[in-house]
Tab-separated table of C-alpha atoms in Angstrom:
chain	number	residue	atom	x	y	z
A	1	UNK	CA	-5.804	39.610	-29.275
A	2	UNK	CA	-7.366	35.948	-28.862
A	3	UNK	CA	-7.586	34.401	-26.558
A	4	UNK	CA	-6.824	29.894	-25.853
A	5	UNK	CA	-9.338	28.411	-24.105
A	6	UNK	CA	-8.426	24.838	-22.457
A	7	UNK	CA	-11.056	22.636	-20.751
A	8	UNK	CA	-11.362	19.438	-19.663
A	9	UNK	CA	-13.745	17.316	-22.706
A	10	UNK	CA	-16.457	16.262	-20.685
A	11	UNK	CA	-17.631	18.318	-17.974
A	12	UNK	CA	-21.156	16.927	-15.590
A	13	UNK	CA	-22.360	18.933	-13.549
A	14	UNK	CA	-25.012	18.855	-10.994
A	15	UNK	CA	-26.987	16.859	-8.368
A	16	UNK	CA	-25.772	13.265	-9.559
A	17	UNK	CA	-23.008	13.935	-11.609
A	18	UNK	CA	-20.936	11.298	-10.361
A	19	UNK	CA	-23.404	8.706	-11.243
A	20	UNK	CA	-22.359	8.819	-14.880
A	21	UNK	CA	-19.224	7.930	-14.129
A	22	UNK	CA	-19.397	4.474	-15.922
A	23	UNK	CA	-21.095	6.328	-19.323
A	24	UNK	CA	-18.470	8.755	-18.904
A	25	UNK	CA	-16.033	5.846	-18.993
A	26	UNK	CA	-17.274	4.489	-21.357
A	27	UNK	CA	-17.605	7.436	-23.412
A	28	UNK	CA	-13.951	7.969	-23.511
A	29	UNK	CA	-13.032	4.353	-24.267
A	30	UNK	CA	-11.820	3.246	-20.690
A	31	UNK	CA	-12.428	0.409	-19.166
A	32	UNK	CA	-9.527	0.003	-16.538
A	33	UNK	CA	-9.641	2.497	-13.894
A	34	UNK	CA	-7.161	3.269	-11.095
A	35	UNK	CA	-8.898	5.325	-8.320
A	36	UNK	CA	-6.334	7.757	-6.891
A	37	UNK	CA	-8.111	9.365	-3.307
A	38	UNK	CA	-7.074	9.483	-0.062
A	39	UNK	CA	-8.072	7.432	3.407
A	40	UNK	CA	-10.765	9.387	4.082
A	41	UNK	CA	-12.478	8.738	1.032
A	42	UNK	CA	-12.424	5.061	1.202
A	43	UNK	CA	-13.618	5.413	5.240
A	44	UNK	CA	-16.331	7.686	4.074
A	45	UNK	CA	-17.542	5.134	1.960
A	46	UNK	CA	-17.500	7.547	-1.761
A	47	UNK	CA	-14.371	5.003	-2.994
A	48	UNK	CA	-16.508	1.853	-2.617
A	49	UNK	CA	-19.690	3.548	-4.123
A	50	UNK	CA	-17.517	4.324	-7.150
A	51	UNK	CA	-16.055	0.508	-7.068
A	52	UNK	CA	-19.338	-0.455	-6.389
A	53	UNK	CA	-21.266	1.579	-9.679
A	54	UNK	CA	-18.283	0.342	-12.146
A	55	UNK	CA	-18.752	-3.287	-11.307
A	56	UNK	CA	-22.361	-2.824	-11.928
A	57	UNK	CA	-21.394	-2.041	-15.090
A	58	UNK	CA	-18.659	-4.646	-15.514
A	59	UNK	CA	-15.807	-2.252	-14.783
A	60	UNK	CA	-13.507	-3.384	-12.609
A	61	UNK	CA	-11.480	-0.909	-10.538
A	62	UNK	CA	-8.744	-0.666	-8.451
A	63	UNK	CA	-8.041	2.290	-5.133
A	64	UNK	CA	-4.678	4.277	-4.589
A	65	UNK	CA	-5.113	5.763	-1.331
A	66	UNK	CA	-1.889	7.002	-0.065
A	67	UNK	CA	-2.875	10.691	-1.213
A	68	UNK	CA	-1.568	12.993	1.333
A	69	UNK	CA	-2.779	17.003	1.791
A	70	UNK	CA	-0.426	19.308	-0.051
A	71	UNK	CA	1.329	16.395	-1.865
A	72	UNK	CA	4.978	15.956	-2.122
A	73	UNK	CA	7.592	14.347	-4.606
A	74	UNK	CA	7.618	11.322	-2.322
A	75	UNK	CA	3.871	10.833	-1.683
A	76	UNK	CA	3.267	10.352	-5.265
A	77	UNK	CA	6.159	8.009	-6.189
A	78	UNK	CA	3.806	4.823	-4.870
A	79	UNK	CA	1.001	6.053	-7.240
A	80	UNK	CA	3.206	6.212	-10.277
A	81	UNK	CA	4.664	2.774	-9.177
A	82	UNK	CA	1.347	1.236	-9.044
A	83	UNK	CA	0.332	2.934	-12.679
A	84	UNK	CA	3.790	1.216	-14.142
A	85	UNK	CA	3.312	-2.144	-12.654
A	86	UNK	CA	-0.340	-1.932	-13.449
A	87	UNK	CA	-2.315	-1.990	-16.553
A	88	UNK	CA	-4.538	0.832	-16.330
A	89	UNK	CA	-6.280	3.082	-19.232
A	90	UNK	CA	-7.185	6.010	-16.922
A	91	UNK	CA	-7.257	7.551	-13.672
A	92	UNK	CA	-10.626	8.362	-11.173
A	93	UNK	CA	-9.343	11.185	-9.506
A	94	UNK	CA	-11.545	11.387	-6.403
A	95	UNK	CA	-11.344	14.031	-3.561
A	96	UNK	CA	-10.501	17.410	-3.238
A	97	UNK	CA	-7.562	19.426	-4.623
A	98	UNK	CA	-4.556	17.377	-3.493
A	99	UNK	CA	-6.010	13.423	-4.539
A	100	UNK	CA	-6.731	15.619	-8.202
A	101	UNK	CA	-3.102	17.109	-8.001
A	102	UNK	CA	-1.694	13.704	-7.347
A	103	UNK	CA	-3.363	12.144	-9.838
A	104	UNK	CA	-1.911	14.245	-11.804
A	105	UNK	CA	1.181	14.236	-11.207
A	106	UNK	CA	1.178	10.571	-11.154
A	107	UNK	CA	-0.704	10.337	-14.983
A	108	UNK	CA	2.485	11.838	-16.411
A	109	UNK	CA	5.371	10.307	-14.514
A	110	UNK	CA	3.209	6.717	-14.893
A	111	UNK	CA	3.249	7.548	-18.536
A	112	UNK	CA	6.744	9.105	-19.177
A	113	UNK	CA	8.707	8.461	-16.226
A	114	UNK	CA	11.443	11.396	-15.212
A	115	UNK	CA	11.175	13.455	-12.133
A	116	UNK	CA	8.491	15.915	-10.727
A	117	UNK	CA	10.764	18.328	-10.687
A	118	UNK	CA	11.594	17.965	-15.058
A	119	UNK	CA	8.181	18.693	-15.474
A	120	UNK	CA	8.722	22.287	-13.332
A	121	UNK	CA	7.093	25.319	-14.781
A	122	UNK	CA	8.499	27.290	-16.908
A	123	UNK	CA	7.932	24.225	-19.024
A	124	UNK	CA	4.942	23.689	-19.994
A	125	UNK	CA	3.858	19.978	-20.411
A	126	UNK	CA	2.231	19.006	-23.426
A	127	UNK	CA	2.891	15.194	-23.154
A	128	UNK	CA	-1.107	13.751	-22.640
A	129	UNK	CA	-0.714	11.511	-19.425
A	130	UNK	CA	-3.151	8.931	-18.587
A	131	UNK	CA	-6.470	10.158	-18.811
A	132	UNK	CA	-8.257	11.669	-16.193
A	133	UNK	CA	-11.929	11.809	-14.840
A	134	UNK	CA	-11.908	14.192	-12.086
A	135	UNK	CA	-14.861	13.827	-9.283
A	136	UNK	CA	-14.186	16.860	-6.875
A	137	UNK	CA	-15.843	16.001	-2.683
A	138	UNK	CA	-14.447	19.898	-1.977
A	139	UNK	CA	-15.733	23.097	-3.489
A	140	UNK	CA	-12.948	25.110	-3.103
A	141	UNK	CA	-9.732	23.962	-5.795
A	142	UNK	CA	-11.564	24.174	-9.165
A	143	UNK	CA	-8.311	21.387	-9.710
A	144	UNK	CA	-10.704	19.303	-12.087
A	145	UNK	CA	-10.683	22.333	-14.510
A	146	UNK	CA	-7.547	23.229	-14.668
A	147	UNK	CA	-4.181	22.846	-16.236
A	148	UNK	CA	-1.902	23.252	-13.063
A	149	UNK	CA	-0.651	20.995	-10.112
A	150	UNK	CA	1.617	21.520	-7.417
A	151	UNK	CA	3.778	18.968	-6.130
A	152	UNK	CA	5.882	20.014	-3.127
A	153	UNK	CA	10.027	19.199	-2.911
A	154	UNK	CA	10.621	17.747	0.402
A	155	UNK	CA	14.881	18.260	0.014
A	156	UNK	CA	14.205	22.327	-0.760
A	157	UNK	CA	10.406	22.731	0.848
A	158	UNK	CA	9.920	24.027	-2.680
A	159	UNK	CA	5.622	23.623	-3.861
A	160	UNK	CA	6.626	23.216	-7.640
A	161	UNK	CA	4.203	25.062	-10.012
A	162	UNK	CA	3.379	22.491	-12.972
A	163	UNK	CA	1.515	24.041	-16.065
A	164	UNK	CA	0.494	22.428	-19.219
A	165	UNK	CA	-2.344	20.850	-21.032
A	166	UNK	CA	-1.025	17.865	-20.014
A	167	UNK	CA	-2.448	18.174	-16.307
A	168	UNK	CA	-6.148	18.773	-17.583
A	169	UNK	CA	-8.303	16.129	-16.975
A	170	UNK	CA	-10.133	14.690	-19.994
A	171	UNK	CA	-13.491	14.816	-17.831
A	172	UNK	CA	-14.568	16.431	-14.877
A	173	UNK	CA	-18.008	15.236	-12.821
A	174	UNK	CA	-18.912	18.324	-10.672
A	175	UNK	CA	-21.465	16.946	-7.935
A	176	UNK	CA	-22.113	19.031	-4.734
A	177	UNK	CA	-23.720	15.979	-2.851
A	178	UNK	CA	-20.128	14.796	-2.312
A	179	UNK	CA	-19.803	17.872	-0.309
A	180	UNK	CA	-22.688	17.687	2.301
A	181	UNK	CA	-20.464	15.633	4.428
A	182	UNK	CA	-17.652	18.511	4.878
A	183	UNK	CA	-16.711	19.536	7.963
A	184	UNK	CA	-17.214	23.899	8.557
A	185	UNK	CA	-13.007	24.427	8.696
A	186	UNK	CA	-12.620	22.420	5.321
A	187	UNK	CA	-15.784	24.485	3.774
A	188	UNK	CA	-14.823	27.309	5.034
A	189	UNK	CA	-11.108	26.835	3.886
A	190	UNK	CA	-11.833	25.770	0.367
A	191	UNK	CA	-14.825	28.134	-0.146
A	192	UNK	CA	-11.756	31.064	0.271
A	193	UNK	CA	-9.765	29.376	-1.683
A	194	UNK	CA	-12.313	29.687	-4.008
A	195	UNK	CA	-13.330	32.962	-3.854
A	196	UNK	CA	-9.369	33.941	-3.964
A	197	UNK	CA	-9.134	32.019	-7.528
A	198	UNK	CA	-11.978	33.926	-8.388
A	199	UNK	CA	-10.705	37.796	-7.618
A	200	UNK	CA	-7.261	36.983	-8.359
A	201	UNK	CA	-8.418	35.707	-11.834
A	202	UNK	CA	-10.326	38.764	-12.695
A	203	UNK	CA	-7.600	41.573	-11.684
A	204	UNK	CA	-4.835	39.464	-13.121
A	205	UNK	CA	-2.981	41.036	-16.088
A	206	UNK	CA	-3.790	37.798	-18.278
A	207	UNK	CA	-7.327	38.428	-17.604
A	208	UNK	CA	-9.645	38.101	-20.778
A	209	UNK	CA	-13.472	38.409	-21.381
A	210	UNK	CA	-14.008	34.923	-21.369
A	211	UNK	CA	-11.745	34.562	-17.604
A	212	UNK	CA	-14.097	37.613	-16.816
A	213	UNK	CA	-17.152	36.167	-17.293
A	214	UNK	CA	-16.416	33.057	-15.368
A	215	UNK	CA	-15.025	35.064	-12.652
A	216	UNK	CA	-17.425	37.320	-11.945
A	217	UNK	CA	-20.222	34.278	-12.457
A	218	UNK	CA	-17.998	32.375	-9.459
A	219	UNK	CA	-17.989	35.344	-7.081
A	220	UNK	CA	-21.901	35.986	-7.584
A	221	UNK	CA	-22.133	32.554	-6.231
A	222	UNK	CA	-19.366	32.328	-3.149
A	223	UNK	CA	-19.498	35.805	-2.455
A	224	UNK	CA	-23.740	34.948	-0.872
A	225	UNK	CA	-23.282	31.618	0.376
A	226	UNK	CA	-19.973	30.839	1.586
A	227	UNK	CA	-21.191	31.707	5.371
A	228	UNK	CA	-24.045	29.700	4.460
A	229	UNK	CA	-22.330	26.049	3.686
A	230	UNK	CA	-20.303	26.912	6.896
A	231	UNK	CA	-22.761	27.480	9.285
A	232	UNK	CA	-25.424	25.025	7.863
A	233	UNK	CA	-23.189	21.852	5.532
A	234	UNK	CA	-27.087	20.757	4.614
A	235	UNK	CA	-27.678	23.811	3.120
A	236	UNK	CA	-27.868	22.301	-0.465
A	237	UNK	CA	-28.726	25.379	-2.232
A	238	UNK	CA	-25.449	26.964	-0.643
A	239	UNK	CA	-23.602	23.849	-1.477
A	240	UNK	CA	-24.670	23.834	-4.789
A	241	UNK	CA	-23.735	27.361	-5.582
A	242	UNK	CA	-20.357	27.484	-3.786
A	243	UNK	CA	-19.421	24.062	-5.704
A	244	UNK	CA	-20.512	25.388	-9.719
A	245	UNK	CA	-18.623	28.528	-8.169
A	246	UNK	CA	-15.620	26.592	-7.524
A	247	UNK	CA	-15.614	25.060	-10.897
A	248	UNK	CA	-16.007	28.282	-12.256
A	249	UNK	CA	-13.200	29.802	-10.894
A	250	UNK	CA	-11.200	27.293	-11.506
A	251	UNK	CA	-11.898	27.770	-15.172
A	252	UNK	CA	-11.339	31.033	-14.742
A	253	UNK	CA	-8.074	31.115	-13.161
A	254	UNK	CA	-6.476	28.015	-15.566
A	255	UNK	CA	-7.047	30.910	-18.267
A	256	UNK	CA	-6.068	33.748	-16.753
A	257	UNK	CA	-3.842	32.548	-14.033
A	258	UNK	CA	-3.502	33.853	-10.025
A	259	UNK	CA	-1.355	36.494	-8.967
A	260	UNK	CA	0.084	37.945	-5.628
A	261	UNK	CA	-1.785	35.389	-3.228
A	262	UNK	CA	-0.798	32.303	-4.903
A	263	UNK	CA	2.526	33.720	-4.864
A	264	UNK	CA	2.948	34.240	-1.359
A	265	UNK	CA	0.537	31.329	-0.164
A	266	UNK	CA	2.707	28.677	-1.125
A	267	UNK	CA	6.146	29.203	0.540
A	268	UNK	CA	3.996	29.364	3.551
A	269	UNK	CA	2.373	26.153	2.864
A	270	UNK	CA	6.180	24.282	2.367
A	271	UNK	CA	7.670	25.931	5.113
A	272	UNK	CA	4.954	25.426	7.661
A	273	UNK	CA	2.816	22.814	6.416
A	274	UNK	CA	-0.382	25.378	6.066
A	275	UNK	CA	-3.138	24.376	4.399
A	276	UNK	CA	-3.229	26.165	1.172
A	277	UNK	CA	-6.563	27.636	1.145
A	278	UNK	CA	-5.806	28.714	4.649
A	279	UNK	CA	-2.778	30.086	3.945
A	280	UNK	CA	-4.888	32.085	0.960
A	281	UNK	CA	-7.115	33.040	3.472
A	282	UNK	CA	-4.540	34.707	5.687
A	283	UNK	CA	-3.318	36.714	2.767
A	284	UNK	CA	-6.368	37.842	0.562
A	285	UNK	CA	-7.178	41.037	3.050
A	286	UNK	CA	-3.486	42.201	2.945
A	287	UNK	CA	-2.942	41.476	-0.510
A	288	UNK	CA	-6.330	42.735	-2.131
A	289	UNK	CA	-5.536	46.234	0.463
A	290	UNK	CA	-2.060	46.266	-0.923
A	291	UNK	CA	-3.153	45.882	-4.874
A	292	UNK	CA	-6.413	47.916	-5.086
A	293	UNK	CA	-4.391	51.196	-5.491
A	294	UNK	CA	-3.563	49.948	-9.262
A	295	UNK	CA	-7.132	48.821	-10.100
A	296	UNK	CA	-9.161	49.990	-8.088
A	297	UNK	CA	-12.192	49.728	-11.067
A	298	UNK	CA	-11.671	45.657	-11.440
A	299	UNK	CA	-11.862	45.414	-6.747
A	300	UNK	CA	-14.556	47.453	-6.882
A	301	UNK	CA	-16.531	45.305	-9.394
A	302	UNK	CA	-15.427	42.293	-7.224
A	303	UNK	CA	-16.809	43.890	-4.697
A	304	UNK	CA	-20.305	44.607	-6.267
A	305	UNK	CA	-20.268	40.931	-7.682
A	306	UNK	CA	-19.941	39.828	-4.237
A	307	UNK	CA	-23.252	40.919	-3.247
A	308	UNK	CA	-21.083	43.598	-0.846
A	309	UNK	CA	-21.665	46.752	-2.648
A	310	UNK	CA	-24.088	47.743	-5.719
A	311	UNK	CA	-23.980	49.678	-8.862
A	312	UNK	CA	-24.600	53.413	-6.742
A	313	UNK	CA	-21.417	52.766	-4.810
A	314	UNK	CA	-18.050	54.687	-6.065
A	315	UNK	CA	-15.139	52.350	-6.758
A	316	UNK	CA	-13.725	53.775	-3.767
A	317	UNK	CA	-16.633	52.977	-1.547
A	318	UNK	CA	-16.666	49.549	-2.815
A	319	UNK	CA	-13.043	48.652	-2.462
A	320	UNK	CA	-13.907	49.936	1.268
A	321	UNK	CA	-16.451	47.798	2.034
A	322	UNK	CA	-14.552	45.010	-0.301
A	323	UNK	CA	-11.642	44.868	2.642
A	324	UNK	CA	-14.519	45.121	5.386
A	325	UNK	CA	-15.747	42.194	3.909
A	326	UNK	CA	-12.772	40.400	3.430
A	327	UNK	CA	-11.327	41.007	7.178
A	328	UNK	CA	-14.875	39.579	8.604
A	329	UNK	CA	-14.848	36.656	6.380
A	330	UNK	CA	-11.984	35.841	8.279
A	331	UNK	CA	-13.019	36.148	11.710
A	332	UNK	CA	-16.274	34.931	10.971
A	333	UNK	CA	-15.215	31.930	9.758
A	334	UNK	CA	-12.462	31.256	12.454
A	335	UNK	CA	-9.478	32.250	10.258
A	336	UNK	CA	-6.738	31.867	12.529
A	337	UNK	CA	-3.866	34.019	12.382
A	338	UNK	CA	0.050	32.097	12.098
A	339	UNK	CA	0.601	32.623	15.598
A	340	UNK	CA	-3.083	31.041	16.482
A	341	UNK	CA	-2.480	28.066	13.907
A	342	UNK	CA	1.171	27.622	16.563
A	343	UNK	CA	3.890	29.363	13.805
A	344	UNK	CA	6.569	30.931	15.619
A	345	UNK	CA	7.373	34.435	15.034
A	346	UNK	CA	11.011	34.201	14.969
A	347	UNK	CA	10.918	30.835	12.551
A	348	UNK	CA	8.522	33.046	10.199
A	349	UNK	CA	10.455	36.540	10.558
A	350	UNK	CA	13.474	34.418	9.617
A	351	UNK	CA	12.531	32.874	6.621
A	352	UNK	CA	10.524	36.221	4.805
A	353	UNK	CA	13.352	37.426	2.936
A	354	UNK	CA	13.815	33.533	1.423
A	355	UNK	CA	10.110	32.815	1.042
A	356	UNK	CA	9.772	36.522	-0.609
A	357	UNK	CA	12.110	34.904	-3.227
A	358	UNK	CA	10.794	31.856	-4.022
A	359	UNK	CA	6.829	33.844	-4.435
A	360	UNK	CA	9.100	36.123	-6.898
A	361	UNK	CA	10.331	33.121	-8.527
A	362	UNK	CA	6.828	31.468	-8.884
A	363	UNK	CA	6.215	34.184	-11.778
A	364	UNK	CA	1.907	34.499	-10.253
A	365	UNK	CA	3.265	37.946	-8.752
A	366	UNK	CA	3.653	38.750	-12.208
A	367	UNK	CA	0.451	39.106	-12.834
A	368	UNK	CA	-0.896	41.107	-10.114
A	369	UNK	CA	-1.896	44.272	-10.860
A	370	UNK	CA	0.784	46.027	-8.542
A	371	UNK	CA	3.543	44.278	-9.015
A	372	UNK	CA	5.940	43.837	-5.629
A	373	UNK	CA	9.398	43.612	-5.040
A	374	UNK	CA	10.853	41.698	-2.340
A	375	UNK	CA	10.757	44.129	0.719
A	376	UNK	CA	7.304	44.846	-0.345
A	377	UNK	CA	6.683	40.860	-0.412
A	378	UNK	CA	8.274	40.897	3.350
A	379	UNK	CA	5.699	43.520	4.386
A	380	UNK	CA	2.903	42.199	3.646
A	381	UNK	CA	4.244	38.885	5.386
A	382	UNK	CA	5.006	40.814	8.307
A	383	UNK	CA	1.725	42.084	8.197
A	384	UNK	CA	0.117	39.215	9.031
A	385	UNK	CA	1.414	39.324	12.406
């Protein structure tokens, strides 16, 4: 059985990568950027170095910064409105996950007009937007690799899944100087996220040698140096790694898709405005504990590409010290738990059996390799507490 492999055209990667932004450009035949970040971006400084390098090379640029975190239907509408009126040739996605997800969103309603909500997995967009060059500042999304965004619905608190080739950028400069500046609960938060695309790619029942292999190359690099970007952000070795591992799990996972975390992450995110790699992060020790029973061979190699257990360990010894692992991650990067992030129990307890549905309905528990059903869904949520 083959395999499709999709990827964005150009991919840069390394110290400098965004540097080539205006050969990259120019590569592709653009000359009319729109820069879709967000505010802190352009008070950081990276938007205007971007502006800056373009006009250098007589590129003239324009910045969309009204990106908000986990972006909604109505967050977005003032990017597309700004691609219509304008008369761009491609977007500069610049940020982390949700300034990429925007952008993409906003590349195919600028293009094709409709609603978010037409372009709502289980169809799968073809259309090509406007083209995108993604420039990742977070290691953590893989979004510049991949052929998903999520958009959420403010009128049903719905995060919309949005699959297609469509989404992929044509270009993707990986650079893990654009990280050094992150703050330990975003590096921590994204370098789970991470690690969660990652393990959820390889035990996923769409899993293939080639989402293997970039899997298991991603956790050999988060799995050593997460702890170190979050205790040291100057670490550049550590930054390096855990940004090529985020790209490769991002690969990884836009081939083989997630599973039960992804699932259950997101209703969490819309109901209670988490942050989604923290809302991973709550969930990967419950969920990996709950799915190692039906393979317990692929968590235990997760485990040994982690750097947590080695070749002489049984399967069952590494899927032990796998959890270990998993549960100190958490403390020792400051996970809080919902009632430490200020989530009421009742508010939660009340809305399991609804946000049990909607991870059902997401089809990414589908692929897990135990496959719950709804009470089992509303266990592990209530396991969190």
């Amino acid at each position: 059985m083959s395999t499709q492999v999709i990827l964005p055209r150009i991919m840069q990667v390394g110290e400098g990568a965004s540097h080539e932004l205006p050969d990259v450009l120019n590569s592709l035949g653009c000359c009319r950027p729109l820069i879709i970040t967000d505010k802190m971006m352009v008070e950081l400084g990276y938007a205007g170095r971007i502006q800056a390098s373009l006009s250098q090379q007589g590129i003239a640029s324009h910045v969309f910064s009204d990106t908000v975190p986990e972006p909604t239907v109505g967050s977005i509408q003032a990017g597309v409105s700004e691609v219509q009126a304008g008369n761009y040739d491609c977007i500069i996605a610049l940020g982390g996950g949700s300034p990429i997800d925007s952008a993409k969103a906003i590349s195919i309603l600028g293009k094709h007009g409709g609603h978010m909500r037409d372009y709502k997995f289980p169809r799968v967009v073809i259309e090509a937007g406007l083209p995108i060059i993604a420039v990742p500042t977070t290691a953590g999304t893989g979004s510049e690799v991949t052929r998903f965004t999520i958009i959420t619905d403010e009128d049903t608190d719905e995060k919309m899944l949005c699959v297609g080739i469509g989404f992929m950028p044509v270009a993707a400069l990986v650079d893990y100087t654009l990280t050094l500046s992150l703050p330990p609960r975003i590096t921590a938060d994204t370098g789970i996220d991470a690690l969660t695309h990652a393990i959820e790619a390889y035990v996923s029942k769409k899993a293939s040698p080639y989402s293997d292999s970039q899997a298991l190359s991603a956790m050999r690099l988060l799995g050593p140096n997460l702890r170190r970007a979050y205790h040291n952000g100057n670490d550049k070795a550590a930054r390096e790694a855990m940004m090529l591992g985020s790209t490769l799990a991002g690969v990884a996972f836009s081939n083989a898709s997630v599973a039960l975390v992804h699932g259950m992450s997101r209703p969490i995110g819309a109901a209670f405005h988490v942050p989604h790699g923290l809302s991973n992060a709550m969930l990967l020790p419950s969920v990996t504990r709950f799915s190692i029973p039906a393979a317990p061979a692929r968590y235990a190699e997760c485990a040994r590409a982690m750097g947590v257990a080695n070749v002489n360990d049984s399967d069952e010894q590494a899927n032990n010290m796998l959890l270990q692992e998993l549960y100190a991650l958490n403390e020792e990067l400051q996970v809080p738990t919902l009632a430490e992030y200020g989530i009421a129990q009742h508010a939660f307890f009340d809305l399991m059996p609804t946000m049990a549905e909607q991870a059902l309905a997401s089809g990414s528990p589908n692929n897990n390799p135990r496959v719950p059903g709804v009470g089992e869904i509303v266990e592990i949520y209530r396991q969190l507490w």
